[in-house]
Coordinates of C-alpha atoms in Angstrom, one line a residue:
Chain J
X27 CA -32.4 16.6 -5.6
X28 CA -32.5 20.5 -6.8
X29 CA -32.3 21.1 -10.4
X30 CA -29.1 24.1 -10.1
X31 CA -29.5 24.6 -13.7
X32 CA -31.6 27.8 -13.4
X33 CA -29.3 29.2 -11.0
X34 CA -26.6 30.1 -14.1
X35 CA -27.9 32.0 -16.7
X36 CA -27.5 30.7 -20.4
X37 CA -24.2 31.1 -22.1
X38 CA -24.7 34.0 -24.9
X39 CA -24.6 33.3 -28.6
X40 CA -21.2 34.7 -29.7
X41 CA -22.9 35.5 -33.4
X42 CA -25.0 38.2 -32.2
X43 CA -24.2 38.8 -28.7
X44 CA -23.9 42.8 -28.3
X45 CA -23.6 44.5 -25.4
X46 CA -24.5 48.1 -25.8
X47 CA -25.0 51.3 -23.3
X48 CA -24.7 55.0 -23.6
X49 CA -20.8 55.2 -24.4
X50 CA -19.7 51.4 -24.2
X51 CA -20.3 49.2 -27.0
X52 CA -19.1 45.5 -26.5
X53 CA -19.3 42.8 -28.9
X54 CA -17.3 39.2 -29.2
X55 CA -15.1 39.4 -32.6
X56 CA -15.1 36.0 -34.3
X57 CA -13.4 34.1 -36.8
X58 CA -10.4 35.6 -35.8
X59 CA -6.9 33.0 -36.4
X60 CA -4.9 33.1 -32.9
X61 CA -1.5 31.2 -32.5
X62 CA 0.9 31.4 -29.5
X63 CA 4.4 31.5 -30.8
X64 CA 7.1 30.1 -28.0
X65 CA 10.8 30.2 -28.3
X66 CA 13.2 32.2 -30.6
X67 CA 10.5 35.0 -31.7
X68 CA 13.0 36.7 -33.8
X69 CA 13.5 32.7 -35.8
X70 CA 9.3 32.9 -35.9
X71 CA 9.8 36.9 -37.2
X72 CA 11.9 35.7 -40.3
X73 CA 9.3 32.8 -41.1
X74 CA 6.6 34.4 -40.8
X75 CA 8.0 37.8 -42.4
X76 CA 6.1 39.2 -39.1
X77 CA 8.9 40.8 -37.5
X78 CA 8.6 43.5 -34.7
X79 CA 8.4 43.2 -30.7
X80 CA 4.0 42.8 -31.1
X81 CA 2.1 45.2 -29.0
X82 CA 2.6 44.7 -25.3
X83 CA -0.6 46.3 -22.7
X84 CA -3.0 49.1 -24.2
X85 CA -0.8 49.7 -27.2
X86 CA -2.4 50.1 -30.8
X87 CA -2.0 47.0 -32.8
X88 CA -1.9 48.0 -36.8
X89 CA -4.4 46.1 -39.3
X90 CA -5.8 43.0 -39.5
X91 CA -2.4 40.6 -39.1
X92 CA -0.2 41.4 -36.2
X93 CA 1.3 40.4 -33.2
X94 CA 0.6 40.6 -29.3
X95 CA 3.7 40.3 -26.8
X96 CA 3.0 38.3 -23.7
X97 CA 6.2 37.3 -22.1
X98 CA 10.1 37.4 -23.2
X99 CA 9.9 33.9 -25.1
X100 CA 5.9 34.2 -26.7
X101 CA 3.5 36.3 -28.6
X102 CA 0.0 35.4 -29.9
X103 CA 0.0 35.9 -33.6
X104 CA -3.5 37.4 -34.6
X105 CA -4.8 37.4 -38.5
X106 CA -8.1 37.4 -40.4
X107 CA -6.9 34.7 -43.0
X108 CA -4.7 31.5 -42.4
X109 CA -1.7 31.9 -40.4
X110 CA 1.9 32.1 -42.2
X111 CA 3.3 29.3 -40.5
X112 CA 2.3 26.0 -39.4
X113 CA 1.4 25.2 -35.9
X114 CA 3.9 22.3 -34.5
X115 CA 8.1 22.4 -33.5
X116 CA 10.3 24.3 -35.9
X117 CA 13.9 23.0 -35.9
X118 CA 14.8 27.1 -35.9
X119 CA 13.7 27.3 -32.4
X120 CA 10.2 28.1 -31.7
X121 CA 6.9 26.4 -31.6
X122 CA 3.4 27.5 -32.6
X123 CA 0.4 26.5 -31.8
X124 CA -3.0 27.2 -32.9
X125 CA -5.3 28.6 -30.1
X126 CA -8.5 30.0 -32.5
X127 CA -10.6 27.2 -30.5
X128 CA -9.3 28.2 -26.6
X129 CA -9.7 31.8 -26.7
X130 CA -12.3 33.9 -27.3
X131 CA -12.4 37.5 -28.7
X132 CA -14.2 40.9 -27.2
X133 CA -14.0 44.2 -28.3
X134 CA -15.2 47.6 -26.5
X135 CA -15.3 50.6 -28.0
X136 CA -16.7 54.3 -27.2
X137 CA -16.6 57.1 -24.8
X138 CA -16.9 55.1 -21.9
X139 CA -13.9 53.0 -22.6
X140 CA -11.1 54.6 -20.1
X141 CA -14.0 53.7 -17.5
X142 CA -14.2 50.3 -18.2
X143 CA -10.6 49.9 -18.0
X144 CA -10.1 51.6 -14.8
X145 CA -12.7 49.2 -13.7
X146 CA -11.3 46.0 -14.7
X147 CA -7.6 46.7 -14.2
X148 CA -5.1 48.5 -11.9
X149 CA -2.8 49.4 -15.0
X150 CA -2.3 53.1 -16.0
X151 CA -3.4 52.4 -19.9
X152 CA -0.9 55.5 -20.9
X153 CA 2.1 53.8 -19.5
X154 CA 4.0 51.4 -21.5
X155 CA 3.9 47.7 -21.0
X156 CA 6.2 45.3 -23.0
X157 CA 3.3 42.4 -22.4
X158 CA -0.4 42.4 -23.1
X159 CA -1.1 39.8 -20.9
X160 CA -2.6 41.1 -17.4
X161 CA -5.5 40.6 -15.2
X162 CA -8.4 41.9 -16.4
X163 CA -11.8 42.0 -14.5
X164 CA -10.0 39.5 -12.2
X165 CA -8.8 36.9 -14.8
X166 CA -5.7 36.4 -17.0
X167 CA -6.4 38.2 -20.4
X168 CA -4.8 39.7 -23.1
X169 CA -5.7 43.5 -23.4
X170 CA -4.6 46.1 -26.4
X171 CA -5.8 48.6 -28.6
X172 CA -7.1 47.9 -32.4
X173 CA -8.5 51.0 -34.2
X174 CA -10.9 52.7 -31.9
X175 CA -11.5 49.9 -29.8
X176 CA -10.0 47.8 -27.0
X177 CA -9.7 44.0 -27.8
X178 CA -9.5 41.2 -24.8
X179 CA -8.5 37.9 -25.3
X180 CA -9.6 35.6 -22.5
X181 CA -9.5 31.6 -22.1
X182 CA -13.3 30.2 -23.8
X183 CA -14.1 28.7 -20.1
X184 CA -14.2 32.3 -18.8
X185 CA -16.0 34.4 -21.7
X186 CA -19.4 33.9 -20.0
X187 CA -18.0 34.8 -16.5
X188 CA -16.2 38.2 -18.5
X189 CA -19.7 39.0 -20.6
X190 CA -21.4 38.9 -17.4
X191 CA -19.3 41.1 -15.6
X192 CA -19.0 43.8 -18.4
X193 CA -23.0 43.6 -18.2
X194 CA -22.8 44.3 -15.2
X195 CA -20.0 47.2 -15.0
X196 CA -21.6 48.7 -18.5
X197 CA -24.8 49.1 -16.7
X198 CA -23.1 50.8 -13.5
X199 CA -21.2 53.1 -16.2
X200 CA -24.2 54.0 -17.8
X201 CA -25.8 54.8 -14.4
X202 CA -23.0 57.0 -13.6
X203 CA -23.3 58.5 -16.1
X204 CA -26.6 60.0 -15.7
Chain N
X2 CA -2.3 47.3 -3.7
X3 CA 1.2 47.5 -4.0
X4 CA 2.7 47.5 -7.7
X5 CA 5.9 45.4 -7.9
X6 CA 8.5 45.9 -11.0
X7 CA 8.6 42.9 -13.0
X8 CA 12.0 43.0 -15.1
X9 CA 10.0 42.6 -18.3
X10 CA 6.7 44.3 -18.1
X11 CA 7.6 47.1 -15.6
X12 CA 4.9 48.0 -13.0
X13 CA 2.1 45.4 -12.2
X14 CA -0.3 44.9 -9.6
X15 CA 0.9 42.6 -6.7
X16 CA -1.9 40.3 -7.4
X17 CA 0.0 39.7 -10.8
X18 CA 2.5 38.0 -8.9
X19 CA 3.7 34.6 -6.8
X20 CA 6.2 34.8 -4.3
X21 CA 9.1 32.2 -4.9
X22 CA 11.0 31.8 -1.9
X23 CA 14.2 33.3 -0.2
X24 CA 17.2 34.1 -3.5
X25 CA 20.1 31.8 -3.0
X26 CA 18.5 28.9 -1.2
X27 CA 19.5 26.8 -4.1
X28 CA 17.9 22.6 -4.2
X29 CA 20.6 20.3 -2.4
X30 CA 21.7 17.9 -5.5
X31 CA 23.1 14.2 -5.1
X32 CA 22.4 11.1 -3.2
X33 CA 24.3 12.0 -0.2
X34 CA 23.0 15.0 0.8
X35 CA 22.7 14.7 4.6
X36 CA 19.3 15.1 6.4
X37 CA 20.3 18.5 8.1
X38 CA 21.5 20.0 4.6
X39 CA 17.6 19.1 3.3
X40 CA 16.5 20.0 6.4
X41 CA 17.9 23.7 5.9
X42 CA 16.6 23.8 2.3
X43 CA 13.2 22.4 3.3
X44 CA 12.2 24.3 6.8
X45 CA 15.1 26.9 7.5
X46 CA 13.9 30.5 6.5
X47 CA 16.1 34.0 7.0
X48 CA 13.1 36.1 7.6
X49 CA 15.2 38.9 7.5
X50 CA 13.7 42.2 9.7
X51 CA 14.7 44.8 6.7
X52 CA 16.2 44.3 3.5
X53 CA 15.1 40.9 2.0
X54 CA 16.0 39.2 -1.8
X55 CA 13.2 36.6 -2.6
X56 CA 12.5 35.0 -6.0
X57 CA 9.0 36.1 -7.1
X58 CA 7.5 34.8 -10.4
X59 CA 5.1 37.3 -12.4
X60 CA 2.4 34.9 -13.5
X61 CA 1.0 36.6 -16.3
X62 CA 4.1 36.9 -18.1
X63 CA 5.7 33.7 -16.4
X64 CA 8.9 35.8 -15.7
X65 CA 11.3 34.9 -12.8
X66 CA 13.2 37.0 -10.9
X67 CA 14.8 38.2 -7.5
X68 CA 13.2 41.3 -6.1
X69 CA 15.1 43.1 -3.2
X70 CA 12.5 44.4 -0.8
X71 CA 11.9 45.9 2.4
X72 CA 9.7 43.7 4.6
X73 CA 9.4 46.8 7.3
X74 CA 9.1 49.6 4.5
X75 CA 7.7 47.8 1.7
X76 CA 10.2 49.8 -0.5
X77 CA 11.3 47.4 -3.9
X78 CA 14.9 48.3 -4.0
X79 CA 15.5 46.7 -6.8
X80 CA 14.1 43.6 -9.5
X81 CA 16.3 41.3 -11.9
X82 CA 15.2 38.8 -14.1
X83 CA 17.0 35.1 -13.5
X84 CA 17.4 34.6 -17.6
X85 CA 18.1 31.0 -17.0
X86 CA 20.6 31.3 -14.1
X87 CA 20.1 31.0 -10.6
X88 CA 20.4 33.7 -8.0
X89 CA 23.0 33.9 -5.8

């Protein structure tokens, strides 16, 4: 029987994967806290003391705790230390749960960046979108802005299918370029 | 491409999205439904030439709604979210 393995190329090592070409810089962010809040946002606002719609598509999200929008009823909660309220059912009318482990994290950054997300997405990035969540490169993702840079958050089964394509576009960037 | 309105997000690609079936042809309920009443919820379609309502369900944001659309044109006429109820 063949041996396929060698068809598929290795999955990266998130701690020092960079991806980096005249303009584009791409890296995976880890140790990032992620929680998807469902249900009465506005009850999960007053518990968490988080209020505010979160950023919906391309908008700028502020520091390193904040919220992304992604439908009427649910936002992903985003921090850099432990989240504010527990992951399970809350009798005021909203659930959370903890989603670190099932997403992963990329950020892009640079001159480049408007081409990279004319590339991976139909959406005009100056016009205003209550939710993040959109297809991106072809896949479900959630897409805004933090700082500088652009962060992605995509499911962990597709993170090696999305690094391999922004190698690819990056390098098709950088050719244009020239 | 054609971009279709969701109520919520406002203009997203038509890949975004998952056509739901014609507006108003609500589930039969009960045990005596009879066989031509299921039969018209199962198989019978309007295909209207012109202006049509569908449900149509914008997947990345899992919002449901009716879009009025013309299936000669292409023009949306208009797009409004279900918010629990059912269209009419």
């Amino acid at each position: 029987m063949r041996n396929l393995a060698e068809k598929w190329s290795i999955a990266p090592d998130w701690r020092n994967a960079v991806l980096a070409v005249p303009g584009l810089t791409i890296r995976p962010v880890l140790g990032l806290e992620q929680q998807m809040v469902s249900g009465d946002l506005a009850a999960w606002g007053k518990a968490s003391g988080n209020a505010g719609p979160g950023v919906g598509a391309f908008e700028a999200a502020q520091g390193e705790s904040y919220t992304a929008r992604l439908a009427r009823d649910r936002l992903l909660a985003v921090s850099r230390s432990a989240p504010p309220v527990a992951a399970g059912w809350h009798a005021e009318g909203f659930a959370v749960t903890a989603v670190s482990a099932a997403m992963q994290v990329f950020e892009a950054e640079g001159a480049a960046l408007n081409e990279l997300i004319a590339r991976a997405t139909t959406l005009d990035p100056k016009q205003p979108s209550a939710s993040a969540a959109l297809s991106f490169a072809g896949i479900s993702a959630i897409v805004y802005r933090h700082g500088e840079a652009l962060r992605i958050h995509v499911d962990r089964g597709l993170a090696a299918y999305l690094w391999t394509w922004l190698e690819m576009t990056a390098r098709q960037i950088a050719a244009n370029q020239k | 491409m054609q971009l279709f309105p969701c109520p919520f997000c406002g203009p997203r690609d038509e890949t975004e999205f998952h056509y739901g079936g014609d507006a108003g042809n609500a589930r039969p309920d009960g045990a005596d439904v009879p066989i031509e009443r299921w039969a018209n919820y199962l198989h019978m379609r309007g295909n209207p030439k012109g202006v049509a309502r569908e449900v149509w369900v914008h997947m990345n944001c899992s919002e449901f709604f009716v879009m009025e659309r013309d299936t000669v044109t292409h023009e949306v006429l208009s797009s409004t979210a279900l918010d629990g109820g059912h269209a009419q």
